[in-house]
Coordinates of C-alpha atoms and ligand atoms in Angstrom, one line a residue:
M9 CA -17.0 -33.7 39.7
K10 CA -15.8 -36.5 39.2
I11 CA -12.8 -35.8 36.4
V12 CA -11.8 -38.9 34.7
R13 CA -8.1 -38.7 32.3
T14 CA -8.7 -42.4 30.7
I15 CA -10.2 -44.5 28.9
D16 CA -9.9 -47.5 30.8
E17 CA -12.1 -45.2 33.2
I18 CA -14.5 -44.0 31.7
R19 CA -15.0 -47.1 29.5
N20 CA -15.6 -48.6 32.6
Q21 CA -17.7 -46.2 34.8
V22 CA -20.4 -46.0 30.9
K23 CA -20.6 -50.3 31.2
S24 CA -21.0 -50.1 35.0
W25 CA -24.2 -47.4 33.7
R26 CA -25.3 -49.8 30.6
K27 CA -25.0 -52.9 33.2
E28 CA -27.6 -51.0 35.1
G29 CA -29.3 -50.3 32.3
L30 CA -29.5 -46.9 32.8
T31 CA -28.6 -44.8 28.7
V32 CA -25.8 -42.1 28.6
G33 CA -26.1 -39.4 26.7
F34 CA -22.2 -36.9 25.2
V35 CA -21.8 -34.0 25.2
P36 CA -17.9 -34.4 23.3
T37 CA -16.5 -30.1 24.6
M38 CA -12.7 -28.6 24.1
G39 CA -13.8 -26.3 27.8
Y40 CA -13.4 -23.2 29.0
L41 CA -17.2 -23.9 28.4
H42 CA -20.3 -21.7 28.6
E43 CA -23.7 -20.9 28.2
G44 CA -23.8 -22.6 25.1
H45 CA -22.2 -25.8 26.3
A46 CA -24.1 -25.7 29.8
S47 CA -27.1 -25.0 27.5
L48 CA -26.2 -29.3 25.7
I49 CA -25.7 -30.4 29.0
R50 CA -28.8 -29.6 29.7
K51 CA -30.6 -30.9 27.2
S52 CA -28.8 -34.2 27.6
S53 CA -29.1 -34.8 31.5
E54 CA -32.9 -34.2 30.3
Q55 CA -33.2 -36.6 27.5
N56 CA -30.7 -39.7 28.9
D57 CA -30.8 -40.9 32.0
R58 CA -25.7 -39.9 32.3
T59 CA -24.2 -37.6 30.9
V60 CA -20.6 -38.1 29.7
V61 CA -18.5 -34.6 28.7
S62 CA -15.3 -34.6 27.1
V63 CA -13.0 -31.9 27.4
F64 CA -10.2 -32.8 25.2
V65 CA -7.9 -29.7 23.9
N66 CA -7.9 -31.8 20.3
P67 CA -4.8 -30.5 18.4
M68 CA -5.6 -32.3 15.5
Q69 CA -7.6 -30.2 14.6
F70 CA -5.9 -27.8 14.0
G71 CA -3.5 -25.7 12.1
V72 CA -0.1 -25.2 11.8
N73 CA -0.5 -21.4 12.7
E74 CA -3.4 -21.5 14.7
D75 CA -4.4 -21.3 18.1
L76 CA -3.8 -24.5 19.6
D77 CA -1.1 -23.2 22.2
S78 CA -3.7 -20.4 23.2
Y79 CA -6.5 -21.9 23.2
P80 CA -7.6 -21.3 26.6
R81 CA -8.2 -23.9 29.2
D82 CA -9.8 -24.3 33.0
I83 CA -11.2 -27.5 34.3
E84 CA -12.2 -26.3 38.0
H85 CA -14.1 -24.3 35.6
D86 CA -15.7 -26.6 33.6
S87 CA -15.5 -28.4 37.1
E88 CA -18.5 -25.5 38.2
V89 CA -20.8 -26.1 34.6
V90 CA -20.7 -29.7 34.2
E91 CA -22.3 -30.1 37.8
E92 CA -24.4 -26.8 38.3
S93 CA -26.1 -28.3 34.4
G94 CA -27.1 -32.3 35.3
G95 CA -23.4 -34.0 33.7
D96 CA -22.2 -36.9 35.4
I97 CA -18.7 -36.7 34.7
I98 CA -15.8 -35.1 32.4
F99 CA -13.9 -37.2 31.0
N100 CA -10.3 -35.6 30.7
P101 CA -7.7 -37.4 28.7
E102 CA -4.4 -36.0 27.8
P103 CA -3.0 -35.6 24.2
E104 CA -0.6 -38.7 25.0
E105 CA -4.3 -40.7 25.9
M106 CA -6.3 -39.9 22.9
Y107 CA -3.6 -39.3 20.4
K108 CA -0.6 -42.8 21.4
S109 CA 2.9 -43.3 20.0
G110 CA 2.3 -44.7 16.1
F111 CA -0.9 -42.9 15.0
S112 CA -2.2 -43.5 11.9
S113 CA -5.5 -43.8 11.1
F114 CA -8.0 -40.4 10.4
V115 CA -11.8 -40.5 9.3
D116 CA -11.6 -38.0 6.3
M117 CA -14.7 -36.9 4.8
T118 CA -14.8 -35.8 0.6
V119 CA -18.2 -33.8 1.0
L120 CA -20.1 -30.8 2.3
T121 CA -16.1 -30.1 4.0
E122 CA -15.2 -28.2 0.4
E123 CA -16.4 -25.1 1.8
L124 CA -17.3 -22.3 4.7
C125 CA -14.8 -23.3 7.8
G126 CA -13.0 -26.5 5.4
L127 CA -12.1 -24.3 2.9
S128 CA -9.8 -21.8 5.2
R129 CA -9.4 -24.6 7.1
P130 CA -8.4 -27.6 5.3
V131 CA -7.6 -30.1 7.7
H132 CA -10.2 -29.0 10.5
F133 CA -12.5 -31.4 10.0
R134 CA -10.4 -35.0 9.6
G135 CA -8.7 -34.1 12.8
V136 CA -12.7 -32.7 14.2
C137 CA -13.8 -36.5 12.7
T138 CA -11.3 -38.6 13.7
V139 CA -11.7 -37.3 17.8
V140 CA -14.9 -37.4 17.2
T141 CA -15.3 -41.0 16.1
K142 CA -12.2 -42.0 18.8
L143 CA -14.0 -40.2 21.5
F144 CA -18.0 -42.4 20.1
N145 CA -15.5 -45.2 20.4
I146 CA -14.8 -45.1 23.9
V147 CA -18.0 -43.2 25.5
K148 CA -20.7 -46.0 23.4
P149 CA -23.5 -42.5 24.4
D150 CA -26.4 -43.5 22.8
R151 CA -26.7 -39.7 22.1
A152 CA -24.4 -37.3 20.8
Y153 CA -24.6 -33.0 21.6
F154 CA -23.2 -30.6 19.1
G155 CA -23.8 -26.8 18.6
Q156 CA -25.3 -25.2 15.6
K157 CA -22.9 -22.4 15.9
D158 CA -20.8 -24.7 14.3
A159 CA -23.1 -25.9 11.7
Q160 CA -21.3 -27.1 9.5
Q161 CA -19.7 -29.2 12.0
L162 CA -22.7 -30.5 13.2
A163 CA -23.7 -30.8 9.3
V164 CA -20.4 -33.2 8.9
I165 CA -20.7 -35.0 12.0
K166 CA -24.8 -36.0 11.0
H167 CA -23.1 -37.7 7.8
M168 CA -20.2 -39.3 9.2
V169 CA -22.2 -40.7 11.6
S170 CA -24.5 -42.4 8.9
D171 CA -21.7 -43.3 6.5
L172 CA -20.3 -45.6 8.7
N173 CA -23.4 -46.8 10.6
M174 CA -22.8 -45.6 14.1
D175 CA -25.9 -46.3 16.4
I176 CA -26.1 -42.6 18.2
E177 CA -28.4 -40.7 17.7
I178 CA -27.6 -36.7 16.4
I179 CA -28.7 -33.8 18.9
G180 CA -27.9 -30.6 17.5
C181 CA -29.0 -27.7 19.5
P182 CA -30.0 -23.9 19.3
I183 CA -27.2 -20.7 19.2
V184 CA -26.8 -18.6 22.6
R185 CA -26.2 -15.6 22.5
E186 CA -25.4 -13.1 25.7
E187 CA -27.4 -10.3 25.1
S188 CA -25.4 -7.8 23.0
G189 CA -26.3 -10.3 20.3
L190 CA -23.1 -12.2 20.6
A191 CA -22.3 -15.7 20.3
K192 CA -21.0 -17.7 23.1
S193 CA -17.9 -19.0 22.1
S194 CA -14.6 -19.8 24.4
R195 CA -12.1 -17.5 21.2
N196 CA -14.5 -14.9 23.5
T197 CA -11.9 -14.6 26.0
Y198 CA -9.5 -13.4 23.5
L199 CA -11.2 -10.0 22.5
S200 CA -10.0 -6.9 24.4
D201 CA -13.6 -4.7 25.1
K202 CA -12.6 -2.3 22.6
E203 CA -13.4 -5.9 19.8
R204 CA -15.8 -7.3 22.3
E205 CA -17.5 -3.6 20.6
S206 CA -15.8 -4.3 17.4
A207 CA -17.7 -8.4 17.7
L208 CA -21.0 -7.0 17.1
I209 CA -21.2 -6.2 14.0
L210 CA -21.0 -10.5 14.0
S211 CA -24.4 -11.1 15.2
K212 CA -26.7 -7.2 13.8
T213 CA -24.7 -8.5 10.3
I214 CA -26.2 -12.0 10.9
F215 CA -29.8 -10.9 12.4
M216 CA -30.0 -8.5 8.9
G217 CA -29.6 -11.1 6.4
M218 CA -32.8 -12.9 8.1
D219 CA -34.7 -9.6 8.1
M220 CA -34.2 -10.1 4.9
V221 CA -34.7 -13.4 4.3
R222 CA -37.7 -12.7 6.2
N223 CA -38.7 -10.9 4.1
G224 CA -39.1 -12.3 0.7
E225 CA -35.8 -11.8 -0.6
K226 CA -34.4 -15.8 -2.1
D227 CA -31.0 -13.4 -4.2
C228 CA -28.2 -14.4 -1.9
K229 CA -25.7 -12.0 -3.8
K230 CA -28.4 -9.3 -2.6
I231 CA -28.4 -11.0 0.9
L232 CA -24.5 -10.7 1.0
D233 CA -23.2 -7.9 -0.8
A234 CA -25.6 -6.0 2.2
M235 CA -24.2 -8.4 4.6
K236 CA -20.6 -8.4 3.5
K237 CA -21.1 -4.8 3.2
N238 CA -22.6 -4.4 6.4
I239 CA -19.2 -6.2 8.7
E240 CA -16.7 -4.0 6.0
S241 CA -18.6 -0.6 8.2
E242 CA -16.5 -2.0 11.1
P243 CA -12.8 -0.9 11.2
L244 CA -11.5 -4.2 13.2
A245 CA -13.4 -6.3 11.4
K246 CA -12.1 -8.7 8.7
I247 CA -13.8 -10.8 6.7
D248 CA -13.1 -14.6 5.7
Y249 CA -15.8 -16.1 4.1
V250 CA -19.7 -15.2 4.0
K251 CA -21.6 -17.3 2.4
I252 CA -25.0 -19.0 1.7
V253 CA -25.1 -23.2 1.1
D254 CA -27.2 -26.0 0.6
L255 CA -28.1 -27.0 3.9
N256 CA -27.1 -29.9 3.0
T257 CA -24.4 -29.8 0.2
M258 CA -23.2 -27.6 1.8
Q259 CA -22.2 -26.0 -1.5
Q260 CA -23.2 -22.9 -2.3
I261 CA -26.4 -21.6 -4.1
D262 CA -28.3 -18.3 -6.6
T263 CA -31.4 -18.5 -5.2
L264 CA -33.1 -19.7 -2.4
D265 CA -34.6 -22.5 -2.7
R266 CA -34.4 -24.6 -0.5
P267 CA -32.8 -25.6 3.3
A268 CA -30.1 -23.5 3.3
L269 CA -27.4 -21.7 5.8
C270 CA -25.9 -18.5 5.5
A271 CA -22.0 -18.6 7.4
M272 CA -19.4 -16.3 8.3
A273 CA -16.2 -17.0 10.0
V274 CA -14.5 -13.3 10.9
Y275 CA -12.1 -12.3 12.0
I276 CA -12.6 -9.3 14.8
G277 CA -8.0 -8.3 15.5
K278 CA -5.9 -11.7 15.7
T279 CA -9.9 -13.5 16.9
R280 CA -11.7 -15.9 14.6
L281 CA -15.1 -15.8 14.8
I282 CA -17.9 -17.1 13.2
D283 CA -21.6 -16.9 13.2
N284 CA -24.4 -18.3 11.3
F285 CA -28.4 -18.9 10.1
F286 CA -30.5 -22.1 8.7
T287 CA -33.0 -20.0 6.4
E288 CA -35.8 -22.2 7.4
Q289 CA -36.0 -20.3 10.8
V290 CA -36.4 -17.0 10.5
Ligands
PAF324 O1 -17.0 -27.8 19.0 C1 -16.4 -28.3 19.4 O2 -15.5 -28.2 20.4 C2 -15.2 -29.4 18.6 O3 -14.9 -29.7 17.8 C3 -15.7 -30.9 19.2 C4 -16.6 -31.6 19.0 C5 -16.0 -31.0 21.0 C6 -14.0 -32.2 18.9 O4 -12.8 -32.3 19.6

């Protein structure tokens, strides 16, 4: 698998594909790739002639007390996953390549980011929007692929692309779960065996919420109370948030009378995990 580290190299590669008339798909990641990423890469390679995967742990989207330094990294393993999933090249820049000294321009979004992860992680989406804009400008793909596990991120990126007239199709792909139900995440690697067991409370609670919606419950408070009670029954779990929001505005709603997102962030020990479902998909 070809790994390039500079902006010039990846640009030249994409330019030469463009000259041949090839389409380009893009999967932005922070590495430590798992089956969720592999599903995005596979989708991209089905829909495009060439697929670029970026592996870049973006310092700008981490808050001061977050896990930037301990975020797992394994480029050799990533390279195997990209190869097996049909990707063509990895763009793996150093932070200094992405953020030259004097860097001072940011992409900030004033809607969609006040609730959920935006509330708990105030600098997060500014960092995500800025780096994704940079990556889009560098790679210039036809299509870009994002997982639905980061549902708010997906909504934010779609909105940004529309607001800023970026000529890129954004494709959201379903959550990939382990057999146990646990949503795949690079952060699962932080969990001890005991914590991994406890972490099942997230997916169990998601499935429980889905059942309530499937059975016709429309009262968000009833759904959320039942979900919170379930999470609180797990001693190692500490709720950051469990909320139901309008899918288009990411603002909390009381009644399920429109397309909505039910999303949670829960600490299992020190590890913050997220999971969600779209009420329209149950
Ligand atoms: O979802 C992620 O892994 C990151 O937020 C992204 C989109 C690669 C930007 O750093």
